[in-house]
CSV table of C-alpha atoms and ligand atoms in Angstrom, one decimal:
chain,number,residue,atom,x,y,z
U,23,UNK,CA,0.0,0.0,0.0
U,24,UNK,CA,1.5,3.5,-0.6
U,25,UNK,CA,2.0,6.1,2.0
U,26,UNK,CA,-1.3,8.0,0.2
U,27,UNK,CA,-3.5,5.1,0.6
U,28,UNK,CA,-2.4,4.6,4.1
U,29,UNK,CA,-3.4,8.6,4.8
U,30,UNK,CA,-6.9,7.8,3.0
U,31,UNK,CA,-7.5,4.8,4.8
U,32,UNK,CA,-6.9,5.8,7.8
U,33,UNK,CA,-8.6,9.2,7.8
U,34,UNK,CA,-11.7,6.6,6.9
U,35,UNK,CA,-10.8,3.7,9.7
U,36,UNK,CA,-14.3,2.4,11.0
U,37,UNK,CA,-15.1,0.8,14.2
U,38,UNK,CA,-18.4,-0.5,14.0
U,39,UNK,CA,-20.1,-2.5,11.9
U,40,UNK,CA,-23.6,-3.1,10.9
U,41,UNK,CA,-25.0,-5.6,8.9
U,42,UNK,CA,-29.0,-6.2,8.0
U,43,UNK,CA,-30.2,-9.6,7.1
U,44,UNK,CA,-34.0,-8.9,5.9
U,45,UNK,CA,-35.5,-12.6,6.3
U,46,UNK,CA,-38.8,-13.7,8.9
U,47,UNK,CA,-40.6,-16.5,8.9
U,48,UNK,CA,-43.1,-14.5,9.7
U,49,UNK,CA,-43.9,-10.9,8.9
U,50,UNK,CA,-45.1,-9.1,12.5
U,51,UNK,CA,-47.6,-7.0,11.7
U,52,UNK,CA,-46.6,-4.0,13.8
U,53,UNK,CA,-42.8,-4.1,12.4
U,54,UNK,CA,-41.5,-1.0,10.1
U,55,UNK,CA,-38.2,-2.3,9.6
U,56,UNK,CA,-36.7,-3.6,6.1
U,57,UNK,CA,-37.9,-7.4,5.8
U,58,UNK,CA,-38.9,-9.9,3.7
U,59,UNK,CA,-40.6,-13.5,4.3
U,60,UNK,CA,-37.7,-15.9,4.2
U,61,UNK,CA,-37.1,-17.4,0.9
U,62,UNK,CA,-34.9,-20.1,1.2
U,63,UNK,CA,-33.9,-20.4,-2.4
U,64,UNK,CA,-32.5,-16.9,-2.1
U,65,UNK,CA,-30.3,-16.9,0.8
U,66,UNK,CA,-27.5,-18.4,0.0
U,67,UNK,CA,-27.0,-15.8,-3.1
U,68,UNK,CA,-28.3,-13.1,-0.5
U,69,UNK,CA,-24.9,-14.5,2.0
U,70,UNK,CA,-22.5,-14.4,-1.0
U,71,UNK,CA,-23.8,-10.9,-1.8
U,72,UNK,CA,-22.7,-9.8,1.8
U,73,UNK,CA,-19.6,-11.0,1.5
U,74,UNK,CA,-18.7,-9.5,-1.5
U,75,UNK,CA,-20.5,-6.0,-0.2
U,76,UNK,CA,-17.6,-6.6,2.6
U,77,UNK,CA,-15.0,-7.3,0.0
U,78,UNK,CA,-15.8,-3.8,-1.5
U,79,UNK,CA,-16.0,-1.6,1.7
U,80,UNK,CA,-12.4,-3.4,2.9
U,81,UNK,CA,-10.9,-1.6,-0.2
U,82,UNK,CA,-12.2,1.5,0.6
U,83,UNK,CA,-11.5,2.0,4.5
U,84,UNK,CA,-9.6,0.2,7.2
U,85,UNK,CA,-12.0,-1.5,9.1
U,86,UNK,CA,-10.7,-3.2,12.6
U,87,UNK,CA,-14.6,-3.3,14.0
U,88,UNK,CA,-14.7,-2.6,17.7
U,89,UNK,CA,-18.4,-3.8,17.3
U,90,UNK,CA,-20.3,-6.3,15.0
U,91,UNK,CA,-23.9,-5.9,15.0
U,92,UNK,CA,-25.9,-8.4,13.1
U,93,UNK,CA,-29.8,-7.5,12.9
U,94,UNK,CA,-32.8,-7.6,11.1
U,95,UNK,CA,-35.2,-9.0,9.9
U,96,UNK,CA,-34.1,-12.2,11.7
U,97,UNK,CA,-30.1,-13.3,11.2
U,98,UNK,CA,-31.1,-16.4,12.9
U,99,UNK,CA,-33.9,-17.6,10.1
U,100,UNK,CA,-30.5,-18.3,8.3
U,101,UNK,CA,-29.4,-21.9,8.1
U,102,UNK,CA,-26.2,-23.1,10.8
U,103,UNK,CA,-24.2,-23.7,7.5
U,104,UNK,CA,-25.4,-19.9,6.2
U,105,UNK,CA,-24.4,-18.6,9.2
U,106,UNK,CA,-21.0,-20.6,9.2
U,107,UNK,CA,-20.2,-19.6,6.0
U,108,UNK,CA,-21.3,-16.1,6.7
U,109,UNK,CA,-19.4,-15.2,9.7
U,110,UNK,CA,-16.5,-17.5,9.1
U,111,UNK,CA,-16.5,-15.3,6.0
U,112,UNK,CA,-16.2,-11.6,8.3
U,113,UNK,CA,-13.5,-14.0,10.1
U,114,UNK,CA,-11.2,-13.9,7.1
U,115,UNK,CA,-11.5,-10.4,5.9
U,116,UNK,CA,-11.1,-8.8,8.9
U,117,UNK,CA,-8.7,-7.8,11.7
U,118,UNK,CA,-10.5,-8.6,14.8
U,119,UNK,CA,-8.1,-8.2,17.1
U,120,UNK,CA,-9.9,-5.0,18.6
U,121,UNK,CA,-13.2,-6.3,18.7
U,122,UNK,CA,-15.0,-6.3,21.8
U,123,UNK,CA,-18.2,-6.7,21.4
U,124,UNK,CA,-20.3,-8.9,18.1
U,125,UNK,CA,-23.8,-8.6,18.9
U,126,UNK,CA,-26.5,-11.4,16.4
U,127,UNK,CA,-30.2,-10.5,16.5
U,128,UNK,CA,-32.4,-13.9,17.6
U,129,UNK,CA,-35.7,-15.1,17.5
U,130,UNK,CA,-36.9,-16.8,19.9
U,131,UNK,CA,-38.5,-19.4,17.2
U,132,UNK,CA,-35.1,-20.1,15.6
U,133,UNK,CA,-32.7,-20.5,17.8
U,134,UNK,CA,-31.5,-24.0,18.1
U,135,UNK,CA,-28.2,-25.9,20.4
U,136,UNK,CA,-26.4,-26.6,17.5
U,137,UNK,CA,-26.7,-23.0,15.9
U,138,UNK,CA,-26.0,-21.0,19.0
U,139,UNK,CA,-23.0,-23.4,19.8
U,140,UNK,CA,-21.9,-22.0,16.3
U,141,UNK,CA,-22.6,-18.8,16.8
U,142,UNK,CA,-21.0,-18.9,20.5
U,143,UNK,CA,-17.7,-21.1,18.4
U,144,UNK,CA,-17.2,-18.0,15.5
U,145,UNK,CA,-16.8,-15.6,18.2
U,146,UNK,CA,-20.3,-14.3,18.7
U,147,UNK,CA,-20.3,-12.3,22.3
U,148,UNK,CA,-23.9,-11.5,22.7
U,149,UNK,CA,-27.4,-12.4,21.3
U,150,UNK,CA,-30.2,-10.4,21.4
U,151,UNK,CA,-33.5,-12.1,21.8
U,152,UNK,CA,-36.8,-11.3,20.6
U,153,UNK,CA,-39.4,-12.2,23.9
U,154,UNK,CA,-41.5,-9.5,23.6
U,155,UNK,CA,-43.8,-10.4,26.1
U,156,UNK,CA,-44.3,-13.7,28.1
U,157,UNK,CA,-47.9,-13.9,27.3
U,158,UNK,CA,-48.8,-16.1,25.2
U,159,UNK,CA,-52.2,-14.4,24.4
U,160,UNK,CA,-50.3,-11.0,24.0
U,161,UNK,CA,-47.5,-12.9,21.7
U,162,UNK,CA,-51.0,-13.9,19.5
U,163,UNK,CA,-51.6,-10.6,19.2
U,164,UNK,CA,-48.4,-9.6,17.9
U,165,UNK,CA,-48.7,-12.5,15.2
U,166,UNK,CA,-45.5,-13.9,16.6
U,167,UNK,CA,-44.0,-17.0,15.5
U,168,UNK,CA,-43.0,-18.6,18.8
U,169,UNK,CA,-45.2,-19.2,22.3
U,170,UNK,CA,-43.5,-18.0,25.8
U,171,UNK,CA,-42.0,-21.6,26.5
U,172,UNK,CA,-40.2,-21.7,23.6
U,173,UNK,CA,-39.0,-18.4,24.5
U,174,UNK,CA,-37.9,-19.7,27.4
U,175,UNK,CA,-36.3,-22.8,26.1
U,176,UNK,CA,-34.0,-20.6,23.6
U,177,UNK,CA,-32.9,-18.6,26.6
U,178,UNK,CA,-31.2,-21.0,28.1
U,179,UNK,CA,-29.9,-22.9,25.2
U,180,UNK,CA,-28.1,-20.1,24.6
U,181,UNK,CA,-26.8,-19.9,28.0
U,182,UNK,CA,-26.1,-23.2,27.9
U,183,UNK,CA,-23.9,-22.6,24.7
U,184,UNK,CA,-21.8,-20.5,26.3
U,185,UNK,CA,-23.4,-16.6,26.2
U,186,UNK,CA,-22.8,-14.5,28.8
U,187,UNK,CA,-24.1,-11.6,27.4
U,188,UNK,CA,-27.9,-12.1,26.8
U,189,UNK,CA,-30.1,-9.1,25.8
U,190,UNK,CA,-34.1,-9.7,26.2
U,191,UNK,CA,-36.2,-7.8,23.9
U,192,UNK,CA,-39.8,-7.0,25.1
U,193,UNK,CA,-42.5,-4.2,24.5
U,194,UNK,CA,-45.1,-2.8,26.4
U,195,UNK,CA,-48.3,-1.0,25.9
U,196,UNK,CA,-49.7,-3.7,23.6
U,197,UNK,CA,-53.2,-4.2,22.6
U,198,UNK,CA,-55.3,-4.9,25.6
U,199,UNK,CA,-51.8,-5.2,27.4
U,200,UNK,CA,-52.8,-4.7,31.2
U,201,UNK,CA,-50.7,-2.8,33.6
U,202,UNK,CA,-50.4,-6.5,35.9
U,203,UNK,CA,-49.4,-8.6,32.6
U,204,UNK,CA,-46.7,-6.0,31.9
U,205,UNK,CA,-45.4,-6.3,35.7
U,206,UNK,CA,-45.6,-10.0,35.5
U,207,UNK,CA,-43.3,-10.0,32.2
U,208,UNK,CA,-40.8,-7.8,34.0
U,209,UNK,CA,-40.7,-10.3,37.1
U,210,UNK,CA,-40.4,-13.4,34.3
U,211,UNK,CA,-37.3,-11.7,32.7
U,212,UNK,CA,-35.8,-10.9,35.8
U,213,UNK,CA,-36.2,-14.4,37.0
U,214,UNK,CA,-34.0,-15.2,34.0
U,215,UNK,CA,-31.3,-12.9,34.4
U,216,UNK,CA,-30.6,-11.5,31.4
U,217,UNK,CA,-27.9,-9.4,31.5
U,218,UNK,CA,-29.2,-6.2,29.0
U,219,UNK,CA,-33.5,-5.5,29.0
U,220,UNK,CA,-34.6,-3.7,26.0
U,221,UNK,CA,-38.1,-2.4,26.6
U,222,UNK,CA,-39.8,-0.6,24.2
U,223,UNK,CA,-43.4,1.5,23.7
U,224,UNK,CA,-45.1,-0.4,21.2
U,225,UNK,CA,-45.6,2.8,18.3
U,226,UNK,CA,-48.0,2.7,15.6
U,227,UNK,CA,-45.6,3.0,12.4
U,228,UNK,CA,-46.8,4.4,9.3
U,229,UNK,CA,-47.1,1.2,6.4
U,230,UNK,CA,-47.8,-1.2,9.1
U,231,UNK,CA,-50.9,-3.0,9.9
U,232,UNK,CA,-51.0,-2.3,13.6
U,233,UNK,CA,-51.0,1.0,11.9
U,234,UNK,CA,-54.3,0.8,9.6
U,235,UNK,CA,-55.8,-1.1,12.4
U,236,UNK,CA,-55.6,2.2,14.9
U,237,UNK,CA,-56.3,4.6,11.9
U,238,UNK,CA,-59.7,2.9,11.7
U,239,UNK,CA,-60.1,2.8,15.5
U,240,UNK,CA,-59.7,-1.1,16.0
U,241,UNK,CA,-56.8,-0.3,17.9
U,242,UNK,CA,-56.5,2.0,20.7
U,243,UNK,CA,-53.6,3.7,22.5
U,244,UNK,CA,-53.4,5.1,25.5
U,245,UNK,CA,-50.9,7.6,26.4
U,246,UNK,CA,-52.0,7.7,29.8
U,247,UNK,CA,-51.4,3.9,30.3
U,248,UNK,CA,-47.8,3.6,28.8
U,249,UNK,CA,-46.9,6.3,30.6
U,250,UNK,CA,-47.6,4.1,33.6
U,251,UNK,CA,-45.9,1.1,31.8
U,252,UNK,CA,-42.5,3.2,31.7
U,253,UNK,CA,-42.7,4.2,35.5
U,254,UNK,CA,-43.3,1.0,36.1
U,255,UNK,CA,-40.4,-0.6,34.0
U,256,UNK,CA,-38.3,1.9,35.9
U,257,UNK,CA,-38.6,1.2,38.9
U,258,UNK,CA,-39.0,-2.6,38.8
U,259,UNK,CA,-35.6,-2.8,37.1
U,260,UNK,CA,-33.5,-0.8,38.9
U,261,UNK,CA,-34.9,-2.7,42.0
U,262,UNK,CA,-33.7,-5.9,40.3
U,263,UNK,CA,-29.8,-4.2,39.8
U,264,UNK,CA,-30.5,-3.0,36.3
U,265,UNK,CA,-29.2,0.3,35.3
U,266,UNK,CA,-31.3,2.7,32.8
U,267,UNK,CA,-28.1,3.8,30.7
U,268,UNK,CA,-31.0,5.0,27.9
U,269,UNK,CA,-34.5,5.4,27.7
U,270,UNK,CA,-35.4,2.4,26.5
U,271,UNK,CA,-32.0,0.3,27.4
U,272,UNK,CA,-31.1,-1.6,31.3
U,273,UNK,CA,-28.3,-3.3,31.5
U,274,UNK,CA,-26.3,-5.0,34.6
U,275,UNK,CA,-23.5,-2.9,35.8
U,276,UNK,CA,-20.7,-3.7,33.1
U,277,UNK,CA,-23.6,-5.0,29.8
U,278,UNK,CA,-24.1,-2.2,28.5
U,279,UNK,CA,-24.1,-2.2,24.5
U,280,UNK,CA,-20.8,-1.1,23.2
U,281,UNK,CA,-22.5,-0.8,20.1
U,282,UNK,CA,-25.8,0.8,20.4
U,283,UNK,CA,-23.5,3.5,22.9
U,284,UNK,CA,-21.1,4.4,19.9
U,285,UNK,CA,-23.9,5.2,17.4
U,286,UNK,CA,-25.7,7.2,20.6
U,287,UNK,CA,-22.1,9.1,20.9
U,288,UNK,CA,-22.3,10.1,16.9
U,289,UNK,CA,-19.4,7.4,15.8
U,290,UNK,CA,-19.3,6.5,12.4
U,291,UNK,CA,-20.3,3.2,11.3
U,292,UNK,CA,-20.5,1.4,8.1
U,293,UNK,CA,-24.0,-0.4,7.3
U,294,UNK,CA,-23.7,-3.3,5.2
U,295,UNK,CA,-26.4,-5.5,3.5
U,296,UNK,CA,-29.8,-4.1,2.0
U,297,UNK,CA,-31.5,-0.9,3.7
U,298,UNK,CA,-28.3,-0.5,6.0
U,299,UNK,CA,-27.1,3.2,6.8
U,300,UNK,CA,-23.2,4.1,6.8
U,301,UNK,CA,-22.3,7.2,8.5
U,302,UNK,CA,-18.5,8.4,7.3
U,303,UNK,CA,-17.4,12.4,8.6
U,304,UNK,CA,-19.8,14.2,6.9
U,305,UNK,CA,-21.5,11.5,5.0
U,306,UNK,CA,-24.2,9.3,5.0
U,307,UNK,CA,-25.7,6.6,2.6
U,308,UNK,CA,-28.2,4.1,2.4
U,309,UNK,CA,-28.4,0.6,0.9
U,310,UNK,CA,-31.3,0.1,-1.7
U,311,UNK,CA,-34.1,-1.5,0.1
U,312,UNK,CA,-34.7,-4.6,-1.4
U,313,UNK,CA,-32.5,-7.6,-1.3
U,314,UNK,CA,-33.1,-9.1,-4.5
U,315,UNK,CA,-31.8,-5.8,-6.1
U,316,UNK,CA,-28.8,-5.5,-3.7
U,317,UNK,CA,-27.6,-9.0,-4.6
U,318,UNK,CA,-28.2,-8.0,-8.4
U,319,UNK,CA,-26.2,-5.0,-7.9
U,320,UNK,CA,-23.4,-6.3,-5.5
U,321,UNK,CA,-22.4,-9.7,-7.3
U,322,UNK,CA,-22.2,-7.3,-10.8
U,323,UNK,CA,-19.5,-5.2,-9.1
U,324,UNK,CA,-21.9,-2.3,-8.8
U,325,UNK,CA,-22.4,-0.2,-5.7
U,326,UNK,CA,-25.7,-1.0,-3.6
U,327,UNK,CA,-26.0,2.5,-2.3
U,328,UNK,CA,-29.4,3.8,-3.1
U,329,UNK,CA,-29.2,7.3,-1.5
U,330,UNK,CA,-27.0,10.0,0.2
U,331,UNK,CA,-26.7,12.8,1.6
U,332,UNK,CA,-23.8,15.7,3.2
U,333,UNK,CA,-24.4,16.1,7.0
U,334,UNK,CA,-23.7,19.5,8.7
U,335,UNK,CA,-22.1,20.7,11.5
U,336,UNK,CA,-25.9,21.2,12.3
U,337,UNK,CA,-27.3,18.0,11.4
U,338,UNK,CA,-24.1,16.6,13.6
U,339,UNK,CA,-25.0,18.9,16.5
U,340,UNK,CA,-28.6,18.4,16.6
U,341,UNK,CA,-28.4,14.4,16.3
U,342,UNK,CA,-26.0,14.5,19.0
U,343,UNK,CA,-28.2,16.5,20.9
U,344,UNK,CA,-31.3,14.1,20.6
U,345,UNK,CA,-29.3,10.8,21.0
U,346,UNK,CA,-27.2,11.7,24.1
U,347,UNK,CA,-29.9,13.6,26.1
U,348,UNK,CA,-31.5,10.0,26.2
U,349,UNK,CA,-29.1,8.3,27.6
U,350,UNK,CA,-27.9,8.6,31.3
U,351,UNK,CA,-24.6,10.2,30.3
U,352,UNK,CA,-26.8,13.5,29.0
U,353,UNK,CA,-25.6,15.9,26.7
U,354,UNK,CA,-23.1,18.2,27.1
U,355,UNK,CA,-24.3,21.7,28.8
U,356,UNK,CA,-21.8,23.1,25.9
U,357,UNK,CA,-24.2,21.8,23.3
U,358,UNK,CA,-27.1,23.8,24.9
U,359,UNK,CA,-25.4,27.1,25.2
U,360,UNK,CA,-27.8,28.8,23.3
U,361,UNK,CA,-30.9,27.4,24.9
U,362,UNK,CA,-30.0,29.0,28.1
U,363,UNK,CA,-33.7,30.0,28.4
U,364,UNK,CA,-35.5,26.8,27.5
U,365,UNK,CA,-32.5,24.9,30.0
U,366,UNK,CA,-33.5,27.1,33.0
U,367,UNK,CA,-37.3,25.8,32.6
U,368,UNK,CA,-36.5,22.8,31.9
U,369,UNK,CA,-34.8,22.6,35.1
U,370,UNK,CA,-37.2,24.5,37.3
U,371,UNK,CA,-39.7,22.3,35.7
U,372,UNK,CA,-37.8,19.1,37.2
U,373,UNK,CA,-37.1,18.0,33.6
U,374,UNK,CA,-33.7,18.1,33.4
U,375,UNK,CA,-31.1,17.9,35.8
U,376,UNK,CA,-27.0,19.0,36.1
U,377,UNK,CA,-24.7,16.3,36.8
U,378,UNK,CA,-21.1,16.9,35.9
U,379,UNK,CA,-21.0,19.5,33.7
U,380,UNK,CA,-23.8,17.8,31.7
U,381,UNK,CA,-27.7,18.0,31.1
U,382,UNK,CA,-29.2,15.0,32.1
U,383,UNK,CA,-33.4,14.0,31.8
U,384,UNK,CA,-34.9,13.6,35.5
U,385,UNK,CA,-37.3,10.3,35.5
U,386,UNK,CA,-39.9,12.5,34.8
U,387,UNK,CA,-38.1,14.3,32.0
U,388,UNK,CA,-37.7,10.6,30.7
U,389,UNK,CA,-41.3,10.2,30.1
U,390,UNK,CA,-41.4,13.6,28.3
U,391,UNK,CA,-37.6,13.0,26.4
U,392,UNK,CA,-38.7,13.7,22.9
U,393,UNK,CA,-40.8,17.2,23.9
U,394,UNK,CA,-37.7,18.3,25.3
U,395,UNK,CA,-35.0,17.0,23.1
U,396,UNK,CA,-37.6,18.9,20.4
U,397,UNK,CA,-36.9,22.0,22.1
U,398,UNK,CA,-33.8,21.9,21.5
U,399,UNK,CA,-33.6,21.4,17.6
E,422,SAM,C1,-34.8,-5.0,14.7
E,422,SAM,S1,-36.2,-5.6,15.6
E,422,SAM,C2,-36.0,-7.2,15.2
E,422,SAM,C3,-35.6,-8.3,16.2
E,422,SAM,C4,-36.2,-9.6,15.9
E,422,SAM,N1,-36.5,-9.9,14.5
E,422,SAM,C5,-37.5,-9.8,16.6
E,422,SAM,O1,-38.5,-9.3,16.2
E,422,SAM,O2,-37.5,-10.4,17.7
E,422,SAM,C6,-35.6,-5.2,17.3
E,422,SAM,C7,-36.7,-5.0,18.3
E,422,SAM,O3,-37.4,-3.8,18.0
E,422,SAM,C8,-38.6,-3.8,18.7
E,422,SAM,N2,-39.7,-3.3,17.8
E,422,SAM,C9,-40.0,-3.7,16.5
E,422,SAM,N3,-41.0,-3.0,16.1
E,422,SAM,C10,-41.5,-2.2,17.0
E,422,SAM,C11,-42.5,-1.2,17.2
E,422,SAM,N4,-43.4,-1.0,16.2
E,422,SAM,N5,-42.6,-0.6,18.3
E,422,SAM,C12,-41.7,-0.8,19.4
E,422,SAM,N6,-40.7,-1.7,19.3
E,422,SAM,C13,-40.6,-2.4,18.2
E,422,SAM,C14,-38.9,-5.3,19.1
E,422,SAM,O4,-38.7,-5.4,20.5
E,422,SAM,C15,-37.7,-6.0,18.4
E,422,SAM,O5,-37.3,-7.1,19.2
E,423,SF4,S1,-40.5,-7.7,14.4
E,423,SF4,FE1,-38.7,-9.0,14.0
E,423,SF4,S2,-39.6,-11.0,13.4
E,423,SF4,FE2,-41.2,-9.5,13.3
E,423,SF4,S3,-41.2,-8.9,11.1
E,423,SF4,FE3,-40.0,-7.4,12.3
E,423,SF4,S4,-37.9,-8.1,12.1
E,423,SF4,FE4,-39.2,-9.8,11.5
């Protein structure tokens, strides 16, 4: 390499990784994210396509990932030998001697001994699992795949396999969801010991059924209620030893997601595989959104990069601004120099808080976040 690719490269050397594999079994009918029923006479072409998506970006930057995030869709609806050939494939290309943290999207319905053992064997550190909810009536209503004992089951055969860092998925303010069926699912995932608890608000996102449904007043939320959910999640898992390190994120002391932290602290990040977002300085792309045409485009040499845009100094600021004020850390009171007005109510309003020479969101400034972070844009 010449001393002029070396200054290139390493002006572009990336840290995190993420890449998107689209397939479900089933399609949830509340789920905006890019996916596509699995077709298993596309996937091997679709893991070839990755690889050679890879093959391109490591002749463009230096990767040495800190983090590997695999999600979806559902990584796991890939077969044990797809995900072998996959990951032992990210094995070869790159240097992984910095890597700390490679995170793989499960569900709960696809998750078998011999695949996490593979997983657990390619250097796979965490796995984050789908629950949702332990109800089983509540898991019907979300048109999920798998029941709550299965749910179970795959928790600790992935423990079993060797993963010490499991992250439980679960949302709250479903359909119908009562206030005691929402505390229950807390006390069933703490019973686990999990070591990360992702709990989100169920929302109603544009092109999605669950969507339609409420537009036509067959489904009803109540802002009221999920309101109550969120205290409620607070408080019953920082009893139980977890810490809130972002709004919708608890991890035990020492879990928290190296990955999800670095995009919160405005790192860049290279997204590979269909609908994936790269942010690089001042840049920022995304995949097309559709696999078919991404392995169409990828295995002809082409690039799969559908759209892109310049960031500001403005755009930087003000994402930096909405992501750290919801994470315990806060935002720099810096940042919010020029908001001295709305700062001062938010504080007399016990919204906000200083801590450190940052502004951080009180519990009841959490349940308000994005009214305040708006304030701010
Ligand atoms: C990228 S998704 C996919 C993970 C995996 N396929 C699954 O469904 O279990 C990650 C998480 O986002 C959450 N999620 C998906 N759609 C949501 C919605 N409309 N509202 C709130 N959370 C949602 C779910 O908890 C889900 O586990
Ligand atoms: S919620 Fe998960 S399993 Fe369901 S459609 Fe979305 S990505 Fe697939």
């Amino acid at each position: 390499m010449t001393s002029d690719t070396d200054a290139l490269q390493s002006s572009h050397r990336l840290r995190h990784i993420y890449v998107h594999i689209p397939f479900c079994a089933r399609i949830c009918p509340y789920c905006a994210f890019y996916k596509d029923l699995l077709d298993r006479s596309q996937t091997w072409r679709f893991c070839e396509a990755i690889l050679r998506d890879l093959d391109q970006q490591c002749a463009s930057f230096a990767l040495t990932p800190e983090t590997i995030y695999f999600g979806g869709g559902t990584p796991t609806a890939l077969t044990t030998s797809q995900l072998e050939f996959l990951l032992g494939g990210f094995r070869q290309r790159l240097d992984l001697s910095s890597l700390a943290e490679w995170t793989i999207e499960a569900n709960p319905g696809s998750v078998s001994a011999h695949k996490a053992a593979l997983l657990r064997k390619l250097g796979v550190t965490r796995v984050s699992l789908g629950v949702q909810s332990w109800d089983n009536e509540l898991l019907k209503v979300l048109g999920r795949e798998h029941n709550s004992q299965q749910a179970e089951q795959s928790f600790h055969v992935l423990r079993v396999a060797g993963f010490l860092n499991i992250n439980v998925d679960l949302m709250f303010g479903l359909p119908g969801q009562t206030v005691e069926q929402w505390k229950s699912t807390l006390e069933k995932t703490i019973a686990l010991q999990p070591d990360h608890i992702s709990a989100y608000c169920l929302t109603y996102e544009e092109d999605t059924e669950f969507f339609l449904r409420q537009a036509r007043g067959e489904l009803l939320q109540d802002t009221d209620t999920d309101a109550a959910f969120f205290e409620m999640t607070m408080s019953i898992l920082e009893d139980a030893g977890y810490e809130q390190y972002e709004i919708s994120n608890y991890a035990r002391p020492g879990f928290s997601s190296v990955h999800n932290r670095a995009y919160w602290l405005g790192k860049d990040y290279l997204g590979i595989g269909p609908s994936a977002f790269s942010t690089v300085g001042m840049n920022r792309w995304q995949n097309v959104c559709d696999y078919r045409s991404y392995a169409d485009r990828v295995l002809s040499g082409q690039s799969p990069r559908a759209s892109a845009e310049n960031l500001t100094n403005e755009m930087k600021r003000m994402e930096r601004i909405a992501l750290s004020l919801r994470t315990s850390d806060g935002v720099s009171a810096s940042e919010l120099n020029s908001f001295a007005q709305e700062k001062n109510e938010f504080i007399a309003l016990g919204l906000l808080r200083e801590s450190n020479g940052n502004l951080v969101l009180t519990r009841k400034g959490k349940e308000l976040a994005d009214s305040v972070a708006e304030a701010f844009l």
